[in-house]
Each structure stands twice: as C-alpha cells, then as structure tokens.
Short mmCIF file of C-alpha atoms in Angstrom, two decimals:
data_model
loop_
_atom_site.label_atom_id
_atom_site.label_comp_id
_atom_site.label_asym_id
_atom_site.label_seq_id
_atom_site.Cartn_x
_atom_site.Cartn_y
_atom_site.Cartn_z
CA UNK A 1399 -95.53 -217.49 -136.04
CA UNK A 1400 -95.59 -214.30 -138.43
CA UNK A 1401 -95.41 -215.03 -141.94
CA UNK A 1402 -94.96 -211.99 -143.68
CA UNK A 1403 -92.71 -208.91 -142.61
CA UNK A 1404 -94.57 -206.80 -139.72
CA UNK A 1405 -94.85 -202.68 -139.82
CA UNK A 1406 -93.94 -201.65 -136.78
CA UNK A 1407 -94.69 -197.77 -135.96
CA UNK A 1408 -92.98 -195.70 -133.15
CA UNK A 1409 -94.69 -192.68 -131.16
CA UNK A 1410 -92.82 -190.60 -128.71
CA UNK A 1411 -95.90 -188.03 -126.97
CA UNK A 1412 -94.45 -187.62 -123.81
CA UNK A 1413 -92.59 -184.17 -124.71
CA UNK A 1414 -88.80 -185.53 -123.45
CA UNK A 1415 -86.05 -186.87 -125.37
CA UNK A 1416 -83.32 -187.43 -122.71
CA UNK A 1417 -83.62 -191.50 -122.85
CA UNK A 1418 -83.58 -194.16 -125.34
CA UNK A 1419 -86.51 -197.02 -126.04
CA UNK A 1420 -84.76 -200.31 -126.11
CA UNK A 1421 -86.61 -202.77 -128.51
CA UNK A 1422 -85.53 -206.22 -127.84
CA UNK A 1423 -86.90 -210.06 -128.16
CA UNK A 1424 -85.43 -212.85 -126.48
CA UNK A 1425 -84.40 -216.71 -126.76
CA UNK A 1426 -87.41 -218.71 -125.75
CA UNK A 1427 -85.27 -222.05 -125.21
CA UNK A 1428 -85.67 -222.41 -121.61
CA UNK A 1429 -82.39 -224.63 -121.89
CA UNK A 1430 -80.21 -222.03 -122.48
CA UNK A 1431 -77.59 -221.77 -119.73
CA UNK A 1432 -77.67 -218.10 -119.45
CA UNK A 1433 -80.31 -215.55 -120.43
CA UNK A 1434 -78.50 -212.37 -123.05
CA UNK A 1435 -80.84 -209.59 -124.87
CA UNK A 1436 -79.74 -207.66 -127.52
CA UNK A 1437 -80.45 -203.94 -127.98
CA UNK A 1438 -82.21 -205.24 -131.56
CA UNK A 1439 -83.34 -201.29 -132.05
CA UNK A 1440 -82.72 -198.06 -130.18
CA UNK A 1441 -84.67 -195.63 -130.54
CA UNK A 1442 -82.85 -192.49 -129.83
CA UNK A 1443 -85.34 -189.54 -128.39
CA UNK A 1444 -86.87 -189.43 -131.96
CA UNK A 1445 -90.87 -188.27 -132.20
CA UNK A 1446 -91.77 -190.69 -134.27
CA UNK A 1447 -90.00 -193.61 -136.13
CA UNK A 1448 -90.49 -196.53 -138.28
CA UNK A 1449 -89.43 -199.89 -138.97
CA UNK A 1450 -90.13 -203.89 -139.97
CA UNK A 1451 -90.08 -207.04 -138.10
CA UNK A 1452 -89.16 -209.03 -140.91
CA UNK A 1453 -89.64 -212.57 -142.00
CA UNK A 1454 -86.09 -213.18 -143.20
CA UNK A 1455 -83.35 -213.65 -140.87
CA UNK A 1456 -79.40 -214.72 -141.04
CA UNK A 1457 -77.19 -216.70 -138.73
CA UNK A 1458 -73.68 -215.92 -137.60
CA UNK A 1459 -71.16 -216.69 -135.43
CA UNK A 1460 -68.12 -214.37 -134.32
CA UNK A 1461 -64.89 -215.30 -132.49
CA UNK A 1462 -61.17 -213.89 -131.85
CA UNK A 1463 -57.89 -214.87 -133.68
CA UNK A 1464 -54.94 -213.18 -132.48
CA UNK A 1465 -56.33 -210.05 -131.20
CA UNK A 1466 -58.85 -209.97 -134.20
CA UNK A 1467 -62.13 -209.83 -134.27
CA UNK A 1468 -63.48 -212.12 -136.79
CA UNK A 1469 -66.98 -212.73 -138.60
CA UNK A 1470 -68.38 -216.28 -140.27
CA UNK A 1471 -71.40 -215.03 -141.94
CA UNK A 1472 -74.20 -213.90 -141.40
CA UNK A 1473 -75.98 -215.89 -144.26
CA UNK A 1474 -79.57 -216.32 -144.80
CA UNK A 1475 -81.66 -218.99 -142.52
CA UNK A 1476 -84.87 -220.51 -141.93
CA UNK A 1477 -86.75 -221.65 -138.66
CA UNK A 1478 -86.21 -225.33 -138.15
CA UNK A 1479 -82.79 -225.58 -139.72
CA UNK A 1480 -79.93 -226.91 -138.39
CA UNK A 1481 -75.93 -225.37 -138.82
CA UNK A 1482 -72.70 -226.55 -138.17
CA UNK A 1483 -69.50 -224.54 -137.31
CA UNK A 1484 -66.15 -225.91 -137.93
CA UNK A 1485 -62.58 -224.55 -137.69
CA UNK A 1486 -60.25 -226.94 -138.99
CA UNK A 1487 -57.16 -225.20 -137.40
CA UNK A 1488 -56.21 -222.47 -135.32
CA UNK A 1489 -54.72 -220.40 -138.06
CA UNK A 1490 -58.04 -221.26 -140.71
CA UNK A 1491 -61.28 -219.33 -141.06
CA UNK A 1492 -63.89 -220.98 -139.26
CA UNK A 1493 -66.61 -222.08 -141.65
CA UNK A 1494 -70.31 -222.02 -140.80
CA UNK A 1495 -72.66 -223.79 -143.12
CA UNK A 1496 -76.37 -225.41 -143.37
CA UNK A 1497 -76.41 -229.09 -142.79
CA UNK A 1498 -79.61 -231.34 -143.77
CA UNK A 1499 -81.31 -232.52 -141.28
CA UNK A 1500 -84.95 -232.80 -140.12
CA UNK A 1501 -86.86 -229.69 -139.10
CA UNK A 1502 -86.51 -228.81 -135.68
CA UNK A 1503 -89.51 -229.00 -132.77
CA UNK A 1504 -90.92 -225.55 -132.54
CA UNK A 1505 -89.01 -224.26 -135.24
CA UNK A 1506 -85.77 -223.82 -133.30
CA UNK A 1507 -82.48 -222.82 -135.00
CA UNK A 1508 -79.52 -225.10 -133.66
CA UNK A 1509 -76.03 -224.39 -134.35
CA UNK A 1510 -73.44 -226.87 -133.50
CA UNK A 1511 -69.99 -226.00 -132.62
CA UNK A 1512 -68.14 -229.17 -134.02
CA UNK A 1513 -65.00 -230.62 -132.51
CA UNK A 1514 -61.65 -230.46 -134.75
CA UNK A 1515 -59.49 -233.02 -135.16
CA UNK A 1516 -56.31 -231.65 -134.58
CA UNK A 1517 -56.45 -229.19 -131.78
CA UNK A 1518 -58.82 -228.13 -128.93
CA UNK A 1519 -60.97 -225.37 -130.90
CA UNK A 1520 -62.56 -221.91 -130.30
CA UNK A 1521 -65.35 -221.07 -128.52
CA UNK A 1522 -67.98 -218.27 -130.71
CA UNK A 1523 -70.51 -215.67 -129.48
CA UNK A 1524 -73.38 -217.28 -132.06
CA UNK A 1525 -76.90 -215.51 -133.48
CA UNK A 1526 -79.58 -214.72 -135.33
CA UNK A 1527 -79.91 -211.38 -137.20
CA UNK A 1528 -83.41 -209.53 -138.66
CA UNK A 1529 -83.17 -206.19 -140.59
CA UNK A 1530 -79.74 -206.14 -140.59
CA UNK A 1531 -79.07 -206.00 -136.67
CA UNK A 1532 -78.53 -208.60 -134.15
CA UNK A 1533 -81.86 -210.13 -132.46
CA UNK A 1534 -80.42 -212.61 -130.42
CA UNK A 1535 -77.14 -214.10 -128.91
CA UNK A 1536 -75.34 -216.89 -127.27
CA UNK A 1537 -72.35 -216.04 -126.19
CA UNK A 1538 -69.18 -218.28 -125.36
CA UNK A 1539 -70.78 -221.07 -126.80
CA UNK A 1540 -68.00 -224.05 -126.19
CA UNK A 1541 -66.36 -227.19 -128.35
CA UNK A 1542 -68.89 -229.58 -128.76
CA UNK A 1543 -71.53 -227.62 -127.55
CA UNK A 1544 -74.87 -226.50 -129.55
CA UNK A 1545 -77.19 -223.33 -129.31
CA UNK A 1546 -81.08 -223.79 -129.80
CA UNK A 1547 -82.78 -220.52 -130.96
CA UNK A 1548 -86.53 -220.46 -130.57
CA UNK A 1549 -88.12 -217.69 -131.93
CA UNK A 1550 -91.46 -216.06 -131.15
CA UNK A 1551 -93.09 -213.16 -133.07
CA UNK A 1552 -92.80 -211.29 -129.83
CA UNK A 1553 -91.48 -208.05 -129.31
CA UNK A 1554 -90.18 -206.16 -125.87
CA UNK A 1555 -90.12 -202.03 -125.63
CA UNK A 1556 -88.33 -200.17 -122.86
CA UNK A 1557 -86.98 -196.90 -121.75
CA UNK A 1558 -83.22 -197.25 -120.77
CA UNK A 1559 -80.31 -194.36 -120.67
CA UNK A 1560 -76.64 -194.66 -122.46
CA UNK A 1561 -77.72 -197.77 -124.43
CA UNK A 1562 -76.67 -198.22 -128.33
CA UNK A 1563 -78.38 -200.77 -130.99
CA UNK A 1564 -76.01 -203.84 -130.92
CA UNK A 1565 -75.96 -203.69 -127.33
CA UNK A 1566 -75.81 -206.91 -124.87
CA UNK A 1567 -77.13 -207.12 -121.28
CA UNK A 1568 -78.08 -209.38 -119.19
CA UNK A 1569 -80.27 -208.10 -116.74
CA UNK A 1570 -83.91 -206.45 -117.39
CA UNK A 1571 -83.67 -204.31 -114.48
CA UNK A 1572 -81.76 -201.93 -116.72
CA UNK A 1573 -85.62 -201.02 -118.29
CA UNK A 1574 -87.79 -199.68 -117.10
CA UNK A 1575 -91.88 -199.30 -118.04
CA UNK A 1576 -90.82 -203.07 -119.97
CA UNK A 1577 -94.03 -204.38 -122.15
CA UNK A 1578 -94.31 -207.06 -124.38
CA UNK A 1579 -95.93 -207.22 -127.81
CA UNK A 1580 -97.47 -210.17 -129.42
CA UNK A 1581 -97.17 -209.59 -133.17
CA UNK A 1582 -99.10 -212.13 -134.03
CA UNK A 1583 -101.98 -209.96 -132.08
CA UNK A 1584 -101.05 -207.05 -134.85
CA UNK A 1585 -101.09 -209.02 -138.37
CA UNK A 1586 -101.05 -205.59 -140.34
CA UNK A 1587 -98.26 -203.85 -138.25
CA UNK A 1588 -98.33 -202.02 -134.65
CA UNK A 1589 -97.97 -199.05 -133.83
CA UNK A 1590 -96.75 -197.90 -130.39
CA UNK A 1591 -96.95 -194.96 -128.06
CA UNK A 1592 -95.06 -193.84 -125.47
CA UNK A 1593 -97.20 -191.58 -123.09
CA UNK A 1594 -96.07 -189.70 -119.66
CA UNK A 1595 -98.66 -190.83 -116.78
CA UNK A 1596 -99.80 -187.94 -114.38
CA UNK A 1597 -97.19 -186.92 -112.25
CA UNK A 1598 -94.24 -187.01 -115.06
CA UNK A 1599 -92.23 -189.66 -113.02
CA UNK A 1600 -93.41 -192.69 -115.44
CA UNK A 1601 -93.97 -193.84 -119.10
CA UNK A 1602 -96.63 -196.33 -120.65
CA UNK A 1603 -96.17 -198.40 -124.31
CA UNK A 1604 -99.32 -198.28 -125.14
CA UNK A 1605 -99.84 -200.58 -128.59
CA UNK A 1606 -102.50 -200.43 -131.37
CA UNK A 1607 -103.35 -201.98 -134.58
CA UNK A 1608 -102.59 -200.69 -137.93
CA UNK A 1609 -105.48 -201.13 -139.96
#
C-alpha cells in the first residue's frame, strides 16, 4: 500500500484530441457479485495534465426517496474500517456511521446495510471517494447485505470516446490500449505518456518515474 499522496503526471504526444483517457481502479474483492468501474478521472484531449492519488479517502452511500436523489456522506475513512448504514424509516434520512470493530484482512472497507425494524428497507449504490471523485462503487447493494472494498495502489489508463468523470460501466471492452500502473512501483509520482505507434491506428501509456 501507498502511504503518502502520489503525483501523478499526464502527457498527451500523439498530436489528436478527439478522445478521452479514462483513469480508473477497481474493487479487488473477488467476492463481489458484479464487477463496476468508475470513470475516477477523464482526461479530456488536454496536452498535458496533473493530478494526486491521494492517501485520504471518504465513504458514501446514495439512494432514492420519492423521486429524489439522496446523499449519506461522504465522510472521511480509513482502510480496515468497518461502517454501518441504517434507515430507521422510509420517510428518515438514512444514517451512515463508523462502527468499532477489528481491522479488516487486507485492509478492506466493509459497509453493512443493516435491517430496520419496522419496514423492509432501501437498497444504496455504496463507495469510496479519493480527490473528491468517486473511485469505486457497489451498486444496488440489498437489506442485510455488506460491500467489501479492497483497495490496491493500482491505477488503470485508457482511451475511450463520449465518457465523463463520474461515469459507471461495466465492461472494459469500452477501452481501448488499457494498462495498468502499480504505484507502489512509482513512490515519488508517475508520469505517463500517451504516444501514437507507426501507422496512427493505435496508442501506448507508456509510464515513468518522477524523480
């Protein structure tokens, strides 16, 4: 794991500006029931762009209450820790909260969606949140059900078309020239370049180390 906030440096050399980069991580529970990725950045035909992979996170969970869209948190969190999410009735807020408990294997975040007493409950889209944009996402996560985040300092760059940050989707094949990143590889920040191979019909990431 990364413990301090990563520089991460962007490089367009290829000359075109009609696509977006995609920069996205993933959940690396293999128990998750179904696999989403968030559009975390996009990087919108810029030259050359930068930004951090930061330490810090939040957790938050939002859900639908008559036609309303409706937010509990984001608040700040910590790999390991453990959340709750209750909704008391259908016409409260739902409240999301830290609970103690002992630190979770691999430093996964789990959020609980806790049964009410007195009626059958909603169901939230629930996740994690770096530099102020969602990272990662469960979605439709049912009563009595939990979500296990595990995180890894990894970090996924690809050229996609009509994309916008915030973005969910569950298929990679919407990428294209998809590489991964190992931050951990890059402890004083990365910096990556997108170059144009010969022929103009594909792109490379091609990743250094800031010294």
């Amino acid at each position: 794991m990364t413990f301090h906030d990563i520089r991460i440096s962007y490089l367009n050399e290829t000359q075109n500006t009609d696509f977006e980069v995609v920069v996205f991580t993933k959940n690396f529970n293999i128990n998750s029931p179904e696999a989403y990725y968030v559009a975390w950045q996009v990087l919108r035909g810029q030259t050359q762009v930068e930004f951090v992979y930061p330490v810090s996170m939040d957790v938050g969970a939002t859900y639908t209450s008559s036609g309303q869209f409706i937010s509990a948190g984001p608040f700040p969190s910590k790999l390991g820790s453990t959340w709750e999410i209750t909704q008391d009735s259908i016409s409260s807020p739902a409240t999301l909260k830290e609970v103690t408990a002992p630190t979770n294997p691999n430093g996964s975040i789990v959020i609980k969606n806790i049964p009410p007493a007195t009626w059958s409950g909603n169901m939230f889209d629930i996740g994690v949140y770096k530099y102020g944009s969602l990272l990662v996402v469960q979605k439709d996560v049912h009563v009595g059900n939990q979500v296990d985040f595990m995180l890894k300092p990894k970090l996924y760059f690809g050229v996609v078309r009509n994309m916008v940050q915030g973005d969910v989707f569950t298929s990679l094949e919407i990428t294209s020239s998809l590489t991964e990143f190992n931050l951990t590889n890059y402890p004083n920040g990365l910096k990556v370049t997108l170059k144009q191979l010969p022929g103009g019909m594909e792109y490379v990431f091609l990743g250094e180390a800031m010294s």
